[in-house]
């Protein structure tokens, strides 16, 4: 019963963390609006893959290598910041050029499945805050002396919660009524998303 309660708390905490504003939410929602439900779902899959890698690494101690290597941590931090800024600049360029002004009702589907999955995975994996998040989550909620099955179950819960959440985000923002309303002001959606990503990138680069 004690382990069951631990897993319940673990699921709730991870859900709240996944639902909090950040690069993942900005990208999945914007792709659902300006690309398609498929693109947003695939990006969600990439984020979930990142969740699996991070949670597994922490659960089995691999993340200790990153924590003990300041150079590697710094590399991940700046790589993530540069990637977010690059994505943001691209969105700003589209917004300033009003790229999709000709037909706001047509959704632009650019990129194959792998590109969307890779983008979601890259955003998740290049966020060094994930190291602190997953380390604290397992350290605080999962006792070190716990049986292996508890760690494995926690990883499965993390992946499942993430998959459900990002699927819901993708489906909600791709609902025709919601999407149409945003597409009518697509230029401003691009500009807002671009600014948000650039600011998140600079914040990540300057984080201590």
Coordinates of C-alpha atoms in Angstrom, one line a residue:
X1 CA 0.0 0.0 0.0
X2 CA 2.9 2.3 0.8
X3 CA 4.4 1.8 -2.7
X4 CA 1.0 2.4 -4.3
X5 CA 0.7 5.7 -2.5
X6 CA 4.2 6.7 -3.6
X7 CA 3.3 6.0 -7.3
X8 CA 0.1 8.0 -7.0
X9 CA 2.0 11.0 -5.7
X10 CA 4.7 10.5 -8.4
X11 CA 2.0 10.5 -11.2
X12 CA 0.3 13.7 -9.8
X13 CA 3.6 15.6 -9.4
X14 CA 4.7 14.6 -12.9
X15 CA 1.4 15.6 -14.4
X16 CA 1.6 19.1 -12.8
X17 CA 5.2 19.5 -14.1
X18 CA 4.2 18.4 -17.6
X19 CA 1.3 20.8 -17.7
X20 CA 3.3 23.8 -16.5
X21 CA 4.2 26.4 -19.2
X22 CA 7.5 25.8 -21.0
X23 CA 9.1 25.1 -24.3
X24 CA 7.3 21.8 -24.7
X25 CA 3.8 23.3 -24.3
X26 CA 4.6 26.2 -26.5
X27 CA 5.8 24.0 -29.4
X28 CA 3.1 21.3 -29.2
X29 CA 0.2 23.8 -29.0
X30 CA 1.6 26.0 -31.8
X31 CA 2.2 23.0 -34.1
X32 CA -1.3 21.8 -33.5
X33 CA -2.6 25.2 -34.5
X34 CA -0.3 26.1 -37.4
X35 CA 0.5 22.7 -38.8
X36 CA -1.8 19.8 -37.9
X37 CA -2.9 17.4 -35.2
X38 CA -0.5 14.8 -36.7
X39 CA 2.4 17.1 -36.4
X40 CA 1.6 18.0 -32.8
X41 CA 1.1 14.3 -31.8
X42 CA 4.4 13.4 -33.4
X43 CA 6.1 16.2 -31.5
X44 CA 4.5 14.8 -28.4
X45 CA 5.9 11.4 -29.2
X46 CA 9.4 13.0 -29.3
X47 CA 8.8 14.6 -26.0
X48 CA 7.7 11.3 -24.5
X49 CA 10.8 9.6 -25.8
X50 CA 12.8 12.3 -24.0
X51 CA 10.8 11.6 -20.9
X52 CA 11.7 8.0 -21.1
X53 CA 15.4 8.7 -21.6
X54 CA 15.6 11.2 -18.7
X55 CA 13.6 9.1 -16.3
X56 CA 15.4 5.9 -17.1
X57 CA 18.8 7.6 -16.8
X58 CA 18.0 9.0 -13.4
X59 CA 16.4 5.7 -12.2
X60 CA 19.4 3.7 -13.2
X61 CA 22.0 6.3 -12.1
X62 CA 23.3 7.2 -15.6
X63 CA 22.6 10.9 -15.0
X64 CA 25.3 10.9 -12.3
X65 CA 27.8 11.2 -15.2
X66 CA 26.3 14.5 -16.3
X67 CA 26.0 15.8 -12.7
X68 CA 29.7 15.1 -12.1
X69 CA 30.8 16.6 -15.4
X70 CA 30.3 20.4 -15.3
X71 CA 31.5 20.7 -18.9
X72 CA 28.9 18.3 -20.2
X73 CA 26.1 20.0 -18.2
X74 CA 27.2 23.4 -19.7
X75 CA 27.2 22.0 -23.2
X76 CA 23.6 20.7 -22.8
X77 CA 22.6 24.0 -21.4
X78 CA 23.9 26.1 -24.2
X79 CA 22.9 23.6 -26.9
X80 CA 19.4 23.8 -25.6
X81 CA 19.4 27.6 -25.4
X82 CA 20.7 27.9 -29.0
X83 CA 18.1 25.4 -30.3
X84 CA 15.2 27.3 -28.6
X85 CA 16.5 30.6 -29.9
X86 CA 16.9 29.1 -33.4
X87 CA 13.3 27.8 -33.4
X88 CA 12.0 31.2 -32.1
X89 CA 13.8 33.2 -34.7
X90 CA 12.2 30.9 -37.4
X91 CA 8.8 31.6 -36.0
X92 CA 9.5 35.3 -35.8
X93 CA 10.6 35.3 -39.4
X94 CA 7.3 33.6 -40.5
X95 CA 5.3 36.1 -38.4
X96 CA 7.1 39.2 -39.8
X97 CA 6.8 37.9 -43.3
X98 CA 3.2 37.0 -42.7
X99 CA 4.1 33.8 -44.5
X100 CA 0.6 32.2 -44.4
X101 CA -1.5 35.3 -45.1
X102 CA -2.7 34.0 -48.5
X103 CA -4.8 31.2 -47.1
X104 CA -5.2 31.1 -43.4
X105 CA -7.6 28.1 -43.6
X106 CA -5.0 25.8 -45.1
X107 CA -2.7 24.2 -42.6
X108 CA 0.9 24.0 -43.7
X109 CA 2.2 20.4 -43.3
X110 CA 6.0 20.7 -43.7
X111 CA 8.4 18.1 -42.6
X112 CA 8.1 14.3 -42.3
X113 CA 7.2 12.3 -39.2
X114 CA 10.8 11.9 -38.1
X115 CA 11.5 15.6 -38.2
X116 CA 8.6 16.4 -35.8
X117 CA 9.5 13.5 -33.5
X118 CA 13.2 14.7 -33.5
X119 CA 12.2 18.3 -32.8
X120 CA 10.2 17.2 -29.7
X121 CA 12.9 14.9 -28.5
X122 CA 15.6 17.6 -29.0
X123 CA 13.7 20.2 -27.1
X124 CA 13.2 17.8 -24.2
X125 CA 16.7 16.4 -24.1
X126 CA 18.5 19.8 -24.4
X127 CA 16.8 21.2 -21.3
X128 CA 19.3 20.8 -18.4
X129 CA 16.6 21.6 -16.0
X130 CA 15.3 18.1 -16.7
X131 CA 18.3 16.7 -14.8
X132 CA 17.4 18.5 -11.6
X133 CA 13.7 17.8 -12.0
X134 CA 14.0 14.0 -12.5
X135 CA 16.8 13.7 -9.9
X136 CA 14.7 15.5 -7.3
X137 CA 11.5 13.6 -8.3
X138 CA 13.1 10.2 -7.8
X139 CA 15.2 11.2 -4.8
X140 CA 12.3 12.7 -2.9
X141 CA 9.6 10.2 -3.8
X142 CA 11.3 6.9 -4.5
X143 CA 13.4 5.6 -1.6
X144 CA 16.9 4.4 -2.7
X145 CA 16.3 1.0 -1.1
X146 CA 13.1 0.5 -3.1
X147 CA 12.8 -2.7 -5.2
X148 CA 13.7 -2.5 -8.9
X149 CA 10.1 -3.0 -10.0
X150 CA 9.1 0.3 -8.3
X151 CA 11.6 2.3 -10.4
X152 CA 10.5 0.5 -13.5
X153 CA 6.8 1.2 -12.7
X154 CA 7.6 4.9 -12.0
X155 CA 9.2 5.2 -15.5
X156 CA 6.2 3.6 -17.1
X157 CA 3.9 6.0 -15.2
X158 CA 6.0 9.0 -16.3
X159 CA 5.8 7.9 -19.9
X160 CA 2.1 7.2 -19.7
X161 CA 1.2 10.5 -18.0
X162 CA 3.3 12.4 -20.6
X163 CA 1.8 10.5 -23.5
X164 CA -1.8 11.2 -22.3
X165 CA -1.1 14.9 -21.6
X166 CA 0.6 15.7 -24.9
X167 CA -2.0 13.9 -26.8
X168 CA -4.7 15.9 -25.1
X169 CA -2.8 19.2 -25.8
X170 CA -2.4 18.2 -29.5
X171 CA -6.1 17.2 -29.9
X172 CA -7.5 20.3 -28.1
X173 CA -5.5 22.9 -30.0
X174 CA -6.2 21.1 -33.3
X175 CA -10.0 21.1 -32.8
X176 CA -11.4 22.9 -35.8
X177 CA -13.1 25.7 -33.9
X178 CA -10.0 26.4 -31.8
X179 CA -7.6 26.1 -34.7
X180 CA -9.7 28.3 -37.0
X181 CA -9.8 31.0 -34.4
X182 CA -6.0 31.0 -34.0
X183 CA -5.3 30.6 -37.7
X184 CA -7.3 33.8 -38.3
X185 CA -4.5 35.5 -36.3
X186 CA -1.7 33.1 -37.3
X187 CA 0.8 35.9 -37.8
X188 CA 0.4 37.0 -34.2
X189 CA 0.5 33.3 -33.0
X190 CA 3.9 32.9 -34.8
X191 CA 5.2 36.2 -33.4
X192 CA 4.1 35.3 -29.8
X193 CA 5.5 31.8 -30.1
X194 CA 8.8 33.1 -31.5
X195 CA 9.2 35.7 -28.7
X196 CA 8.4 33.1 -26.1
X197 CA 10.9 30.6 -27.4
X198 CA 13.7 33.3 -27.8
X199 CA 13.1 34.4 -24.2
X200 CA 13.1 30.9 -22.9
X201 CA 16.3 30.3 -24.8
X202 CA 18.0 33.4 -23.3
X203 CA 16.7 32.4 -19.8
X204 CA 18.1 29.0 -20.2
X205 CA 21.5 30.3 -21.4
X206 CA 21.8 32.7 -18.4
X207 CA 20.5 30.2 -15.8
X208 CA 22.9 29.4 -13.0

